[in-house]
Amino acid sequence: MFAYDFMRHAFIAGTLIAIMCGAIGVFIMARNLSFIAHTFSHIGFAGASFAVFAGLDPLIGLLLFTLLGACGVGQLGVRVFRRDAAVSVILSLALGLGILFLSLSDAQGSFTKTILFGSVVGIDLQDVWQLVGLTLFVLLVLAVGYRWLKFDSFDQTGAEAAGLPVHLISIGFLLLMAVAVSVTVQIVGALLVFALMTVPAAAARFFTQSIFGMILTAALLAMAGVWFGLSAGYYTNAPVSFYIVAFEALSYFVGLLYQRVGQMRRGEA
């Protein structure tokens, strides 16, 4: 498997992106932003479609549209945006724009499938360097702002009382989410990016109560899912994204079972 360049590229990019998803996913879940991450993926689909229509690199369109979307959410306010009507309107509009741009361009059906469901085995060396650069940027920003972000995510009232710039932190995190979503779309596609960025973090909460422990566990689960997906996809010729999502879903249910068994044991004790 590793004799092929495209598989080596896929493992390098997939590993870094999995670590990033595990790290940022814990804060996404703590801040209740999972559906906004899902919304960003649809906005990214419209951006990638626009880039194809304009003859640009799809990653440029992904970044442009998701960053604009993050600025819009930041100005509107997360609480206002999370209302059902606002989310449904944005999701519908983004999907409609994506379909429009694809219909106006000369994109083939295979490219549409790549945007929606991902194609990690189709990235070349130049794509790898782009993904590595953006992923390391996200991880570096998370490391630098870890204390402020942890305080604001898990104790917002205390962060406000301590005088932290919570509004600035919120907008900055939304922008960071936009970059992370744009990168992750390359692995699992716009429709399934929600799974890789949230399910490992959700599963990690069943195994540990430590914030750093959750980040480490989520990163390991995401990384294991990507490795399993790439290996299984190579040997079965089935979609890699399916195996990734199936692995992460299984890890969540195993974690749920682990928690239930622990509760039963404590109850008996």
mmCIF file of C-alpha atoms in Angstrom:
data_model
loop_
_atom_site.group_PDB
_atom_site.id
_atom_site.type_symbol
_atom_site.label_atom_id
_atom_site.label_comp_id
_atom_site.label_asym_id
_atom_site.label_seq_id
_atom_site.Cartn_x
_atom_site.Cartn_y
_atom_site.Cartn_z
ATOM 1 C CA MET A 1 0.000 0.000 0.000
ATOM 2 C CA PHE A 2 2.779 2.440 0.894
ATOM 3 C CA ALA A 3 4.555 1.748 -2.390
ATOM 4 C CA TYR A 4 2.184 4.248 -4.020
ATOM 5 C CA ASP A 5 2.788 7.979 -3.728
ATOM 6 C CA PHE A 6 -0.902 8.815 -3.439
ATOM 7 C CA MET A 7 -1.303 6.536 -0.413
ATOM 8 C CA ARG A 8 1.700 8.048 1.344
ATOM 9 C CA HIS A 9 0.317 11.520 0.654
ATOM 10 C CA ALA A 10 -3.097 10.460 1.950
ATOM 11 C CA PHE A 11 -1.680 9.084 5.203
ATOM 12 C CA ILE A 12 0.441 12.176 5.869
ATOM 13 C CA ALA A 13 -2.375 14.629 5.208
ATOM 14 C CA GLY A 14 -5.003 12.461 6.883
ATOM 15 C CA THR A 15 -2.965 12.023 10.069
ATOM 16 C CA LEU A 16 -2.389 15.751 10.562
ATOM 17 C CA ILE A 17 -5.997 16.607 9.775
ATOM 18 C CA ALA A 18 -7.214 13.949 12.218
ATOM 19 C CA ILE A 19 -5.070 15.419 14.998
ATOM 20 C CA MET A 20 -6.439 18.871 14.208
ATOM 21 C CA CYS A 21 -10.044 17.630 14.189
ATOM 22 C CA GLY A 22 -9.579 15.907 17.528
ATOM 23 C CA ALA A 23 -8.115 19.029 19.119
ATOM 24 C CA ILE A 24 -10.586 21.576 17.785
ATOM 25 C CA GLY A 25 -13.542 19.196 18.081
ATOM 26 C CA VAL A 26 -13.368 19.187 21.884
ATOM 27 C CA PHE A 27 -13.866 22.964 21.929
ATOM 28 C CA ILE A 28 -16.586 22.770 19.271
ATOM 29 C CA MET A 29 -18.566 20.413 21.496
ATOM 30 C CA ALA A 30 -17.870 22.450 24.649
ATOM 31 C CA ARG A 31 -19.106 25.644 22.953
ATOM 32 C CA ASN A 32 -22.140 23.888 21.404
ATOM 33 C CA LEU A 33 -21.045 24.809 17.877
ATOM 34 C CA SER A 34 -21.522 21.420 16.222
ATOM 35 C CA PHE A 35 -24.339 22.593 13.955
ATOM 36 C CA ILE A 36 -22.389 25.691 12.977
ATOM 37 C CA ALA A 37 -19.547 23.387 11.889
ATOM 38 C CA HIS A 38 -22.132 21.522 9.823
ATOM 39 C CA THR A 39 -23.300 24.828 8.338
ATOM 40 C CA PHE A 40 -19.730 25.808 7.476
ATOM 41 C CA SER A 41 -19.350 22.555 5.531
ATOM 42 C CA HIS A 42 -22.337 23.475 3.352
ATOM 43 C CA ILE A 43 -20.969 26.985 2.890
ATOM 44 C CA GLY A 44 -17.664 25.400 1.917
ATOM 45 C CA PHE A 45 -19.451 23.309 -0.707
ATOM 46 C CA ALA A 46 -20.774 26.530 -2.267
ATOM 47 C CA GLY A 47 -17.274 28.038 -2.101
ATOM 48 C CA ALA A 48 -15.614 25.059 -3.774
ATOM 49 C CA SER A 49 -18.268 25.093 -6.496
ATOM 50 C CA PHE A 50 -17.715 28.804 -7.054
ATOM 51 C CA ALA A 51 -13.953 28.246 -7.316
ATOM 52 C CA VAL A 52 -14.487 25.600 -9.985
ATOM 53 C CA PHE A 53 -16.819 27.949 -11.858
ATOM 54 C CA ALA A 54 -14.233 30.762 -11.639
ATOM 55 C CA GLY A 55 -11.325 28.505 -12.592
ATOM 56 C CA LEU A 56 -9.648 28.701 -9.161
ATOM 57 C CA ASP A 57 -8.267 26.148 -6.749
ATOM 58 C CA PRO A 58 -11.234 24.668 -4.816
ATOM 59 C CA LEU A 59 -9.369 25.245 -1.541
ATOM 60 C CA ILE A 60 -9.372 28.982 -2.224
ATOM 61 C CA GLY A 61 -13.143 28.957 -2.613
ATOM 62 C CA LEU A 62 -13.535 26.861 0.519
ATOM 63 C CA LEU A 63 -11.465 29.264 2.589
ATOM 64 C CA LEU A 64 -13.076 32.381 1.127
ATOM 65 C CA PHE A 65 -16.666 31.326 1.703
ATOM 66 C CA THR A 66 -16.177 29.712 5.128
ATOM 67 C CA LEU A 67 -14.183 32.687 6.454
ATOM 68 C CA LEU A 68 -16.881 35.076 5.233
ATOM 69 C CA GLY A 69 -19.463 32.812 6.847
ATOM 70 C CA ALA A 70 -17.531 32.862 10.126
ATOM 71 C CA CYS A 71 -17.402 36.666 10.072
ATOM 72 C CA GLY A 72 -21.144 36.764 9.424
ATOM 73 C CA VAL A 73 -21.904 34.409 12.298
ATOM 74 C CA GLY A 74 -19.602 36.411 14.570
ATOM 75 C CA GLN A 75 -21.348 39.675 13.772
ATOM 76 C CA LEU A 76 -24.819 38.178 14.009
ATOM 77 C CA GLY A 77 -24.058 36.342 17.239
ATOM 78 C CA VAL A 78 -23.873 32.605 17.815
ATOM 79 C CA ARG A 79 -27.084 32.476 19.850
ATOM 80 C CA VAL A 80 -29.066 34.289 17.159
ATOM 81 C CA PHE A 81 -27.557 32.196 14.378
ATOM 82 C CA ARG A 82 -28.363 28.915 16.132
ATOM 83 C CA ARG A 83 -32.080 29.575 15.810
ATOM 84 C CA ASP A 84 -33.731 26.997 13.572
ATOM 85 C CA ALA A 85 -34.888 29.498 10.951
ATOM 86 C CA ALA A 86 -31.468 31.105 10.495
ATOM 87 C CA VAL A 87 -29.651 27.767 10.200
ATOM 88 C CA SER A 88 -32.146 26.302 7.742
ATOM 89 C CA VAL A 89 -32.048 29.397 5.529
ATOM 90 C CA ILE A 90 -28.235 29.460 5.386
ATOM 91 C CA LEU A 91 -27.997 25.723 4.726
ATOM 92 C CA SER A 92 -30.562 25.889 1.927
ATOM 93 C CA LEU A 93 -28.958 28.946 0.345
ATOM 94 C CA ALA A 94 -25.473 27.413 0.458
ATOM 95 C CA LEU A 95 -26.636 24.175 -1.165
ATOM 96 C CA GLY A 96 -28.553 26.112 -3.808
ATOM 97 C CA LEU A 97 -25.524 28.257 -4.658
ATOM 98 C CA GLY A 98 -23.314 25.187 -4.846
ATOM 99 C CA ILE A 99 -25.655 23.483 -7.280
ATOM 100 C CA LEU A 100 -25.914 26.673 -9.346
ATOM 101 C CA PHE A 101 -22.153 27.157 -9.671
ATOM 102 C CA LEU A 102 -21.630 23.503 -10.582
ATOM 103 C CA SER A 103 -24.320 23.688 -13.255
ATOM 104 C CA LEU A 104 -22.728 26.817 -14.743
ATOM 105 C CA SER A 105 -19.250 25.280 -14.798
ATOM 106 C CA ASP A 106 -17.866 22.431 -16.849
ATOM 107 C CA ALA A 107 -17.304 20.256 -13.784
ATOM 108 C CA GLN A 108 -17.902 16.560 -14.262
ATOM 109 C CA GLY A 109 -19.958 14.349 -11.995
ATOM 110 C CA SER A 110 -16.824 12.862 -10.446
ATOM 111 C CA PHE A 111 -15.730 16.289 -9.234
ATOM 112 C CA THR A 112 -19.125 16.888 -7.648
ATOM 113 C CA LYS A 113 -18.780 13.575 -5.830
ATOM 114 C CA THR A 114 -15.304 14.568 -4.642
ATOM 115 C CA ILE A 115 -16.561 17.845 -3.142
ATOM 116 C CA LEU A 116 -19.501 16.201 -1.423
ATOM 117 C CA PHE A 117 -17.853 13.006 -0.171
ATOM 118 C CA GLY A 118 -14.123 13.721 -0.280
ATOM 119 C CA SER A 119 -11.249 12.003 -2.056
ATOM 120 C CA VAL A 120 -8.177 11.875 0.137
ATOM 121 C CA VAL A 121 -6.451 9.408 -2.196
ATOM 122 C CA GLY A 122 -6.698 11.922 -5.019
ATOM 123 C CA ILE A 123 -4.528 14.655 -3.479
ATOM 124 C CA ASP A 124 -1.088 15.300 -4.920
ATOM 125 C CA LEU A 125 2.117 16.559 -3.269
ATOM 126 C CA GLN A 126 1.186 20.219 -3.718
ATOM 127 C CA ASP A 127 -2.161 19.595 -2.007
ATOM 128 C CA VAL A 128 -0.358 17.843 0.829
ATOM 129 C CA TRP A 129 1.837 20.868 1.488
ATOM 130 C CA GLN A 130 -1.205 23.152 1.479
ATOM 131 C CA LEU A 131 -3.064 20.925 3.905
ATOM 132 C CA VAL A 132 -0.022 20.507 6.145
ATOM 133 C CA GLY A 133 0.518 24.280 6.280
ATOM 134 C CA LEU A 134 -3.105 25.069 7.156
ATOM 135 C CA THR A 135 -3.344 22.241 9.672
ATOM 136 C CA LEU A 136 -0.174 23.314 11.476
ATOM 137 C CA PHE A 137 -1.498 26.892 11.520
ATOM 138 C CA VAL A 138 -4.716 25.768 13.240
ATOM 139 C CA LEU A 139 -2.809 23.648 15.765
ATOM 140 C CA LEU A 140 -0.371 26.487 16.493
ATOM 141 C CA VAL A 141 -3.171 28.971 17.129
ATOM 142 C CA LEU A 142 -4.940 26.453 19.378
ATOM 143 C CA ALA A 143 -1.724 25.934 21.349
ATOM 144 C CA VAL A 144 -1.064 29.664 21.747
ATOM 145 C CA GLY A 145 -4.626 30.481 22.808
ATOM 146 C CA TYR A 146 -5.218 27.247 24.741
ATOM 147 C CA ARG A 147 -5.648 28.790 28.203
ATOM 148 C CA TRP A 148 -8.030 31.549 27.133
ATOM 149 C CA LEU A 149 -9.999 29.216 24.888
ATOM 150 C CA LYS A 150 -10.280 26.528 27.578
ATOM 151 C CA PHE A 151 -11.424 29.072 30.167
ATOM 152 C CA ASP A 152 -14.003 30.633 27.845
ATOM 153 C CA SER A 153 -15.269 27.294 26.492
ATOM 154 C CA PHE A 154 -15.781 25.510 29.810
ATOM 155 C CA ASP A 155 -16.534 28.463 32.117
ATOM 156 C CA GLN A 156 -17.860 31.382 30.081
ATOM 157 C CA THR A 157 -19.261 33.186 33.127
ATOM 158 C CA GLY A 158 -15.918 32.977 34.864
ATOM 159 C CA ALA A 159 -14.120 34.156 31.715
ATOM 160 C CA GLU A 160 -16.365 37.221 31.509
ATOM 161 C CA ALA A 161 -15.839 37.950 35.194
ATOM 162 C CA ALA A 162 -12.068 37.645 34.721
ATOM 163 C CA GLY A 163 -12.200 40.292 31.999
ATOM 164 C CA LEU A 164 -11.258 38.090 29.053
ATOM 165 C CA PRO A 165 -12.255 39.428 25.603
ATOM 166 C CA VAL A 166 -14.908 36.723 25.146
ATOM 167 C CA HIS A 167 -16.404 38.279 21.996
ATOM 168 C CA LEU A 168 -12.989 38.440 20.334
ATOM 169 C CA ILE A 169 -12.264 34.854 21.404
ATOM 170 C CA SER A 170 -15.599 33.734 19.947
ATOM 171 C CA ILE A 171 -14.972 35.364 16.552
ATOM 172 C CA GLY A 172 -11.390 34.097 16.474
ATOM 173 C CA PHE A 173 -12.541 30.551 17.173
ATOM 174 C CA LEU A 174 -15.188 30.762 14.439
ATOM 175 C CA LEU A 175 -12.500 31.838 11.956
ATOM 176 C CA LEU A 176 -10.325 28.954 13.113
ATOM 177 C CA MET A 177 -13.264 26.584 12.628
ATOM 178 C CA ALA A 178 -13.701 27.910 9.097
ATOM 179 C CA VAL A 179 -10.101 27.045 8.227
ATOM 180 C CA ALA A 180 -10.400 23.618 9.867
ATOM 181 C CA VAL A 181 -13.589 22.821 7.958
ATOM 182 C CA SER A 182 -11.990 23.870 4.660
ATOM 183 C CA VAL A 183 -9.090 21.521 5.282
ATOM 184 C CA THR A 184 -11.214 18.599 6.514
ATOM 185 C CA VAL A 185 -13.463 18.720 3.438
ATOM 186 C CA GLN A 186 -10.482 17.377 1.488
ATOM 187 C CA ILE A 187 -10.684 14.147 3.525
ATOM 188 C CA VAL A 188 -14.356 13.308 4.036
ATOM 189 C CA GLY A 189 -16.184 15.828 1.852
ATOM 190 C CA ALA A 190 -18.624 18.599 2.647
ATOM 191 C CA LEU A 191 -21.449 16.289 3.709
ATOM 192 C CA LEU A 192 -19.407 14.212 6.182
ATOM 193 C CA VAL A 193 -17.003 16.802 7.628
ATOM 194 C CA PHE A 194 -19.431 17.126 10.538
ATOM 195 C CA ALA A 195 -18.616 13.561 11.619
ATOM 196 C CA LEU A 196 -14.834 13.795 11.779
ATOM 197 C CA MET A 197 -14.899 17.115 13.636
ATOM 198 C CA THR A 198 -17.477 16.215 16.280
ATOM 199 C CA VAL A 199 -17.912 12.455 16.756
ATOM 200 C CA PRO A 200 -14.374 11.692 18.072
ATOM 201 C CA ALA A 201 -14.693 14.586 20.537
ATOM 202 C CA ALA A 202 -18.129 13.370 21.620
ATOM 203 C CA ALA A 203 -16.773 9.851 22.136
ATOM 204 C CA ALA A 204 -13.740 11.099 24.081
ATOM 205 C CA ARG A 205 -15.982 12.524 26.818
ATOM 206 C CA PHE A 206 -17.003 8.975 27.768
ATOM 207 C CA PHE A 207 -13.427 7.900 28.486
ATOM 208 C CA THR A 208 -11.977 10.853 30.437
ATOM 209 C CA GLN A 209 -13.004 14.009 32.283
ATOM 210 C CA SER A 210 -9.711 15.829 31.757
ATOM 211 C CA ILE A 211 -9.779 18.495 29.053
ATOM 212 C CA PHE A 212 -6.303 17.629 27.801
ATOM 213 C CA GLY A 213 -7.231 13.947 28.072
ATOM 214 C CA MET A 214 -10.299 14.554 25.900
ATOM 215 C CA ILE A 215 -8.174 16.336 23.297
ATOM 216 C CA LEU A 216 -5.648 13.494 23.252
ATOM 217 C CA THR A 217 -8.335 10.787 23.120
ATOM 218 C CA ALA A 218 -10.303 12.577 20.386
ATOM 219 C CA ALA A 219 -7.158 13.027 18.303
ATOM 220 C CA LEU A 220 -6.267 9.334 18.679
ATOM 221 C CA LEU A 221 -9.799 8.233 17.730
ATOM 222 C CA ALA A 222 -9.843 10.534 14.697
ATOM 223 C CA MET A 223 -6.389 9.355 13.637
ATOM 224 C CA ALA A 224 -7.331 5.687 14.050
ATOM 225 C CA GLY A 225 -10.486 6.278 12.012
ATOM 226 C CA VAL A 226 -8.542 7.887 9.166
ATOM 227 C CA TRP A 227 -5.939 5.102 9.148
ATOM 228 C CA PHE A 228 -8.637 2.445 9.191
ATOM 229 C CA GLY A 229 -10.576 4.209 6.452
ATOM 230 C CA LEU A 230 -7.559 4.555 4.174
ATOM 231 C CA SER A 231 -6.486 0.941 4.678
ATOM 232 C CA ALA A 232 -9.965 -0.537 4.286
ATOM 233 C CA GLY A 233 -10.707 1.679 1.299
ATOM 234 C CA TYR A 234 -7.505 0.592 -0.407
ATOM 235 C CA TYR A 235 -8.170 -3.130 -0.018
ATOM 236 C CA THR A 236 -11.922 -3.068 -0.699
ATOM 237 C CA ASN A 237 -12.121 -0.210 -3.215
ATOM 238 C CA ALA A 238 -15.045 1.205 -1.194
ATOM 239 C CA PRO A 239 -15.318 4.920 -0.248
ATOM 240 C CA VAL A 240 -12.743 5.913 2.353
ATOM 241 C CA SER A 241 -15.135 8.394 3.964
ATOM 242 C CA PHE A 242 -17.622 5.605 4.709
ATOM 243 C CA TYR A 243 -15.073 3.628 6.701
ATOM 244 C CA ILE A 244 -13.926 6.737 8.562
ATOM 245 C CA VAL A 245 -17.463 7.679 9.607
ATOM 246 C CA ALA A 246 -18.337 4.062 10.479
ATOM 247 C CA PHE A 247 -15.255 3.759 12.702
ATOM 248 C CA GLU A 248 -15.977 7.017 14.513
ATOM 249 C CA ALA A 249 -19.626 6.061 15.037
ATOM 250 C CA LEU A 250 -18.547 2.697 16.454
ATOM 251 C CA SER A 251 -16.106 4.406 18.824
ATOM 252 C CA TYR A 252 -18.938 6.628 20.067
ATOM 253 C CA PHE A 253 -21.213 3.666 20.830
ATOM 254 C CA VAL A 254 -18.336 1.796 22.514
ATOM 255 C CA GLY A 255 -17.728 4.869 24.662
ATOM 256 C CA LEU A 256 -21.425 5.071 25.512
ATOM 257 C CA LEU A 257 -21.394 1.406 26.537
ATOM 258 C CA TYR A 258 -18.222 1.975 28.585
ATOM 259 C CA GLN A 259 -19.912 4.793 30.470
ATOM 260 C CA ARG A 260 -23.064 2.758 31.133
ATOM 261 C CA VAL A 261 -21.043 -0.180 32.480
ATOM 262 C CA GLY A 262 -19.087 2.176 34.729
ATOM 263 C CA GLN A 263 -22.304 3.689 36.083
ATOM 264 C CA MET A 264 -23.739 0.225 36.798
ATOM 265 C CA ARG A 265 -20.584 -0.807 38.666
ATOM 266 C CA ARG A 266 -20.615 2.348 40.762
ATOM 267 C CA GLY A 267 -24.299 1.786 41.508
ATOM 268 C CA GLU A 268 -23.629 -1.758 42.699
ATOM 269 C CA ALA A 269 -20.732 -0.560 44.833
#
